[in-house]
mmCIF file of C-alpha atoms and ligand atoms in Angstrom:
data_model
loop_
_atom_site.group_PDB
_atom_site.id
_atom_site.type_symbol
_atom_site.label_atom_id
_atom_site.label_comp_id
_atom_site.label_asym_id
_atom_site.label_seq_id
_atom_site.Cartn_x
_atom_site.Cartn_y
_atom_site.Cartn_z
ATOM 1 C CA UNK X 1 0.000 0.000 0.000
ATOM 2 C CA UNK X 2 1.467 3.534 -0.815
ATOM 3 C CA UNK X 3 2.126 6.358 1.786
ATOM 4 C CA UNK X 4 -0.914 8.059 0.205
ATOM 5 C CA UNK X 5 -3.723 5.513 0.543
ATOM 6 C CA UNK X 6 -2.215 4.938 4.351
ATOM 7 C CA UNK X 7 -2.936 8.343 4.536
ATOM 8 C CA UNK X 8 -6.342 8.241 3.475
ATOM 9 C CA UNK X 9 -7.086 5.259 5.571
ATOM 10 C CA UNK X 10 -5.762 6.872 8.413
ATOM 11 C CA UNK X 11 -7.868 9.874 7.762
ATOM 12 C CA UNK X 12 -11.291 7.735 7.879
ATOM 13 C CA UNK X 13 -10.326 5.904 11.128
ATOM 14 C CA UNK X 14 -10.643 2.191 12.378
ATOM 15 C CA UNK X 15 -13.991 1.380 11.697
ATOM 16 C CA UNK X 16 -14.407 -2.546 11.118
ATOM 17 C CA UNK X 17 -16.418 -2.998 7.513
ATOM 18 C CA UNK X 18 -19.535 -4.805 7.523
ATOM 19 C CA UNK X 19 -19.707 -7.572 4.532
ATOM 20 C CA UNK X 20 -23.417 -5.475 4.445
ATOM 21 C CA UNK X 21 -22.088 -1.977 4.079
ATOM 22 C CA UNK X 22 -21.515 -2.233 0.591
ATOM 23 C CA UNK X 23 -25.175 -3.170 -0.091
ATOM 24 C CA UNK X 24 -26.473 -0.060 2.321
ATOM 25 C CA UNK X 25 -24.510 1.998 -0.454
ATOM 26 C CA UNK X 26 -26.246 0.705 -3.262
ATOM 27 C CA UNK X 27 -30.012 0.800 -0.995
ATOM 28 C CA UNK X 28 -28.996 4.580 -0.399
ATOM 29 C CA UNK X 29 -28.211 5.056 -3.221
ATOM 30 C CA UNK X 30 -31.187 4.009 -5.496
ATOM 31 C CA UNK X 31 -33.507 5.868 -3.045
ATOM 32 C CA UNK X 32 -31.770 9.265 -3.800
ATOM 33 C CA UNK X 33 -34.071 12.196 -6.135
ATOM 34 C CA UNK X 34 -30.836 13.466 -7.219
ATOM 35 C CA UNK X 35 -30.003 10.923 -9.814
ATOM 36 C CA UNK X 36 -26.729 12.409 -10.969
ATOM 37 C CA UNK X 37 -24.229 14.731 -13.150
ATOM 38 C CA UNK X 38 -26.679 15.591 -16.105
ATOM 39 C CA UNK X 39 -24.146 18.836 -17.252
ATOM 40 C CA UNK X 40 -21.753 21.061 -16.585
ATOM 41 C CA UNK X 41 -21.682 24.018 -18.112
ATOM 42 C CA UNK X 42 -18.994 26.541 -19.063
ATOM 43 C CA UNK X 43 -18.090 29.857 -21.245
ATOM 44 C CA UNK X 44 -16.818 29.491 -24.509
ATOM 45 C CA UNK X 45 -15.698 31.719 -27.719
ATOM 46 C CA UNK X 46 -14.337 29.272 -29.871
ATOM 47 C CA UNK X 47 -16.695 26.627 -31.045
ATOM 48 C CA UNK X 48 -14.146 24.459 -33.149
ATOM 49 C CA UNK X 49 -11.311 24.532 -30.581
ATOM 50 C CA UNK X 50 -13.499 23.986 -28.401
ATOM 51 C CA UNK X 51 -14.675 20.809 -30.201
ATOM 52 C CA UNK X 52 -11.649 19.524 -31.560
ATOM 53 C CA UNK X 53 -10.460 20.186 -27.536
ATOM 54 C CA UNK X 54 -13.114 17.491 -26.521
ATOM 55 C CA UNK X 55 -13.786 15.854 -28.780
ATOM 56 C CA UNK X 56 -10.612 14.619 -30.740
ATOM 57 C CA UNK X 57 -8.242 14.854 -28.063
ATOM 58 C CA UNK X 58 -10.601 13.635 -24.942
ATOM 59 C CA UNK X 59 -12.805 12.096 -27.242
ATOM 60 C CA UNK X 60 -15.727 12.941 -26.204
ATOM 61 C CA UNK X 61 -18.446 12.556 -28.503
ATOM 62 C CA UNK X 62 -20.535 15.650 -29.140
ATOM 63 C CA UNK X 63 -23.669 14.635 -29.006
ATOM 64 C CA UNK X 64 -25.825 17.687 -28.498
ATOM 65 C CA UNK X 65 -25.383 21.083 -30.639
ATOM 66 C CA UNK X 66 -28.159 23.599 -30.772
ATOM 67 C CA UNK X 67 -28.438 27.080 -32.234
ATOM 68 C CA UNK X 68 -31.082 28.628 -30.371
ATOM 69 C CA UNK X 69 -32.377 32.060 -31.800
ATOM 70 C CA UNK X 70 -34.092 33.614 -28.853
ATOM 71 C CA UNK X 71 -33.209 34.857 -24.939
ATOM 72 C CA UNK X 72 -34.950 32.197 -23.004
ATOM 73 C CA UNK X 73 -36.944 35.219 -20.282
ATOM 74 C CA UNK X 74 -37.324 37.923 -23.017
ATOM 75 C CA UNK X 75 -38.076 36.361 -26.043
ATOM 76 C CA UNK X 76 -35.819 38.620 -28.052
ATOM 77 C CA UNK X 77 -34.008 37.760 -30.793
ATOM 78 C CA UNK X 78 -30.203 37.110 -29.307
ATOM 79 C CA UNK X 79 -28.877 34.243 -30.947
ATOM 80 C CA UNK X 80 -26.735 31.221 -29.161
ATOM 81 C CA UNK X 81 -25.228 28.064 -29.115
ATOM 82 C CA UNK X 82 -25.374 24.963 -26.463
ATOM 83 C CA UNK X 83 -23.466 22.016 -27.737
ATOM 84 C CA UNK X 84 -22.465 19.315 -25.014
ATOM 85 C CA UNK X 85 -19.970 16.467 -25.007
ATOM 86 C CA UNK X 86 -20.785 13.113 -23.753
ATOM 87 C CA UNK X 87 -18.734 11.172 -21.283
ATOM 88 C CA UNK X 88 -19.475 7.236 -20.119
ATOM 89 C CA UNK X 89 -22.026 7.932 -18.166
ATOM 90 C CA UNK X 90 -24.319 9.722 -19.983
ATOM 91 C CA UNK X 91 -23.218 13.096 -18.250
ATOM 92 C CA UNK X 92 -21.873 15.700 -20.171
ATOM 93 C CA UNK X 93 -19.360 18.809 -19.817
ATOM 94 C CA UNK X 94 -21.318 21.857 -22.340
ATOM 95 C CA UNK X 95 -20.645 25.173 -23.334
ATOM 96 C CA UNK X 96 -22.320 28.257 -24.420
ATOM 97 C CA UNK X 97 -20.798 30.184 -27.579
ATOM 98 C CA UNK X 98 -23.413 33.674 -26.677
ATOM 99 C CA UNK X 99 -21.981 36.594 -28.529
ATOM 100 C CA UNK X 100 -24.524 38.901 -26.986
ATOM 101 C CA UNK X 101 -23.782 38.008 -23.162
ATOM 102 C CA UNK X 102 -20.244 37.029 -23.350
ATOM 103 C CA UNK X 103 -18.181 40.074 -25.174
ATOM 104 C CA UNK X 104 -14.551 39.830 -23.152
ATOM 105 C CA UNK X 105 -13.514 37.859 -20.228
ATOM 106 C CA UNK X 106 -15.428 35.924 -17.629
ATOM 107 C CA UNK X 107 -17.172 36.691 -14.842
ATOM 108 C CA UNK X 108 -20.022 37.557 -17.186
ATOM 109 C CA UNK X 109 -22.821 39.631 -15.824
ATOM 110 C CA UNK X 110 -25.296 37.287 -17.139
ATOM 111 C CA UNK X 111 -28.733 35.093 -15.821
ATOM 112 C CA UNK X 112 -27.487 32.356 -14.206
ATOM 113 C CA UNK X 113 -29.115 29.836 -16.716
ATOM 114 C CA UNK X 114 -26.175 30.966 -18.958
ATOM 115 C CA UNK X 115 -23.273 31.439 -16.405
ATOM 116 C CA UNK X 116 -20.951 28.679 -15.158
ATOM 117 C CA UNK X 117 -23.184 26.211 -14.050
ATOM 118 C CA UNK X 118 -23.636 22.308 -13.247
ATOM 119 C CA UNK X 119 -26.632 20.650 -13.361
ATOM 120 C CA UNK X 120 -28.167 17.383 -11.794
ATOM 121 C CA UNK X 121 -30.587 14.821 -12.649
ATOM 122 C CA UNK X 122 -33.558 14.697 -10.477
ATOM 123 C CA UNK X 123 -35.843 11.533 -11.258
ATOM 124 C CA UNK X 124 -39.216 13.612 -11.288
ATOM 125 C CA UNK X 125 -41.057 16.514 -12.123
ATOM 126 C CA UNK X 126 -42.671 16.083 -8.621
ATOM 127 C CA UNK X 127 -38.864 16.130 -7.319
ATOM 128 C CA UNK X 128 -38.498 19.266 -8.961
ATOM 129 C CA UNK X 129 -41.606 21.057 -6.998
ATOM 130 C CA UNK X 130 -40.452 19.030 -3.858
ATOM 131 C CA UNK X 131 -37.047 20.327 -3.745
ATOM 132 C CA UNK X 132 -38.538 23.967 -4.925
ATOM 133 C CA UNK X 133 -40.520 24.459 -2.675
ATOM 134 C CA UNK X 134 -38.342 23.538 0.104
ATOM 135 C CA UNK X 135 -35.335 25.807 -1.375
ATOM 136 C CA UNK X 136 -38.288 28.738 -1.262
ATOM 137 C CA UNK X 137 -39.073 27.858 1.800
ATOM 138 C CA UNK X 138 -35.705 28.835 3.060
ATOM 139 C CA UNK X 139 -35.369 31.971 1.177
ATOM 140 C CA UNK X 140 -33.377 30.454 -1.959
ATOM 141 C CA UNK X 141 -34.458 32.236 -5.435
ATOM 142 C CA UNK X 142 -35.432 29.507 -7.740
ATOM 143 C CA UNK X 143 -35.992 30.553 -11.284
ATOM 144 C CA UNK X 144 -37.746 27.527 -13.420
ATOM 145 C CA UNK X 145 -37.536 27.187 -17.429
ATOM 146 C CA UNK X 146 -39.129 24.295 -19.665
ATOM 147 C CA UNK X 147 -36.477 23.729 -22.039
ATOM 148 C CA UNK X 148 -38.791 20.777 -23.493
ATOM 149 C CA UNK X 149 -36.017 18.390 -23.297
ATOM 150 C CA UNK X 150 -35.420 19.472 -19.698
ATOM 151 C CA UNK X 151 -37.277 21.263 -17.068
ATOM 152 C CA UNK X 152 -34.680 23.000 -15.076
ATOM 153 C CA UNK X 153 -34.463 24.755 -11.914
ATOM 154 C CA UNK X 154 -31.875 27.067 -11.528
ATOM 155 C CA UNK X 155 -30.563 29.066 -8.109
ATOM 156 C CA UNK X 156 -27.577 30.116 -6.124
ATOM 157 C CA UNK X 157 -25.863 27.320 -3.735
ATOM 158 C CA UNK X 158 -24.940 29.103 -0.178
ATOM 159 C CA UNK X 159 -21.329 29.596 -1.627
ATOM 160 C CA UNK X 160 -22.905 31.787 -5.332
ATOM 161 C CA UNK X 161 -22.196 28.090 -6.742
ATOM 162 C CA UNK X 162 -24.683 28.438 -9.872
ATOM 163 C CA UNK X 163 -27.079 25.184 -9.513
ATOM 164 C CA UNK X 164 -29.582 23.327 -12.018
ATOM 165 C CA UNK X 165 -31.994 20.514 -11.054
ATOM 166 C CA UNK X 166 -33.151 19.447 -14.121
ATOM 167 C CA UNK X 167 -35.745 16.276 -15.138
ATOM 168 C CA UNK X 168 -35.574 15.023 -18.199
ATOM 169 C CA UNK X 169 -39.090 13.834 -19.305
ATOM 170 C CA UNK X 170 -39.495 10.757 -21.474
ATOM 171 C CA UNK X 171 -39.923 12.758 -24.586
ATOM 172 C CA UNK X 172 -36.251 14.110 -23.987
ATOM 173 C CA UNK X 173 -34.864 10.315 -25.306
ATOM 174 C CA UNK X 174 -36.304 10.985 -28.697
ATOM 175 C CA UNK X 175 -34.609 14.624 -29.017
ATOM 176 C CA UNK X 176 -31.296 13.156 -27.525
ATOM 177 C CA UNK X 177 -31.275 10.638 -30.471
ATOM 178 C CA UNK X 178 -31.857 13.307 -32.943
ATOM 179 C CA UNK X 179 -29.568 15.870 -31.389
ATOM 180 C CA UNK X 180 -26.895 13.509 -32.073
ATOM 181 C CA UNK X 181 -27.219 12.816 -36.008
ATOM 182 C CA UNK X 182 -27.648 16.843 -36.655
ATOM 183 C CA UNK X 183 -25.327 17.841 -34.281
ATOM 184 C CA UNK X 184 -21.901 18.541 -36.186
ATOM 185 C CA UNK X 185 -23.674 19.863 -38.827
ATOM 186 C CA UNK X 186 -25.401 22.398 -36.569
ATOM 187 C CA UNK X 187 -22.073 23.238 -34.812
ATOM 188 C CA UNK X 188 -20.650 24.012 -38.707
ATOM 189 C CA UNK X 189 -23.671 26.239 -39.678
ATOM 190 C CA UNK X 190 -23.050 28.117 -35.951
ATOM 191 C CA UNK X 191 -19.705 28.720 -37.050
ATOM 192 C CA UNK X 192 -20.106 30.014 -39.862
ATOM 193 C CA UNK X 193 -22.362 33.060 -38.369
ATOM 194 C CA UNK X 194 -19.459 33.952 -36.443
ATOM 195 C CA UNK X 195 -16.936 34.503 -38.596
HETATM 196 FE FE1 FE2 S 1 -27.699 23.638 -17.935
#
């Protein structure tokens, strides 16, 4: 055993293992609303670095590129892109290329469905008003968007760490499966409006 697992050992004390603990895991685990890593999000202003980045040096399959013409709260024509890149299990790491929001160097002044952000499964819409209204209830601002494919809730952890709760509803397995055959060729056409 290295010096750095004895460490860690020695940092979680002598507890003896039950043969059983390992099967509490599992039991806690499937019982949890918060499923898992659905996204995290990040800045970007190069779409095909950031691509070739992920995708040809991690590769990561991008699976997911949309160019979305309006502001999500206003309605007005601001044109974006979202593209995402899958990992193994099913999460993804994503990126926004928004020209209107994100015009020099982060931190962006910007709604926090576009900032930084990471996002977690939750395994039902009811989840979503459960854990709302008990976020409201302690004086968190939760801001809610139907993205179709997801139905997010977005707020401020206690540290300003930008949050998303998101359910996925069964219709969302259809788009994923489309997203996927269009998506380079989306990513291309988004390109070319920025040069
Ligand atoms: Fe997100």
């Amino acid at each position: 055993m290295s010096h750095q697992e004895d460490n860690v050992l020695g940092a979680v004390g002598e507890t003896a293992i039950d043969p059983k603990d390992k099967e509490l895991v599992i039991a806690r685990r499937a019982k949890s609303r918060v499923r898992g890593l659905n996204h995290h999000a990040y800045y970007c202003s190069d779409v095909e670095k950031t691509r070739h980045f992920y995708e040809d040096i991690l590769e990561m399959p991008m699976t997911i590129a949309l160019r979305i013409p309006d502001e999500v709260f206003t309605g007005k024509a601001s044109p974006y892109c979202h593209f995402f890149f899958e990992m193994g299990d099913g999460s993804s790491i994503a990126f926004f290329d928004y020209p209107d929001f994100y015009d020099g160097e982060p931190p962006f002044t910007v709604p926090t469905v576009y900032h930084h952000h990471i996002a977690v499964n939750v395994d039902s819409d009811a989840s979503i008003e459960y854990f709302r209204a008990r976020l409201e209830a302690e004086g968190y601002a939760c801001t809610y968007v139907d993205h179709g494919a997801f139905h997010s809730l977005y707020l401020k952890d206690p540290g300003g760490m930008n949050l998303e709760l998101c359910y996925s509803p069964p219709s969302a397995e259809e788009f994923m499966l489309r997203a996927e055959k269009v998506a380079h060729a989306e990513l291309k056409k988004w390109a070319a409006t920025r040069n």
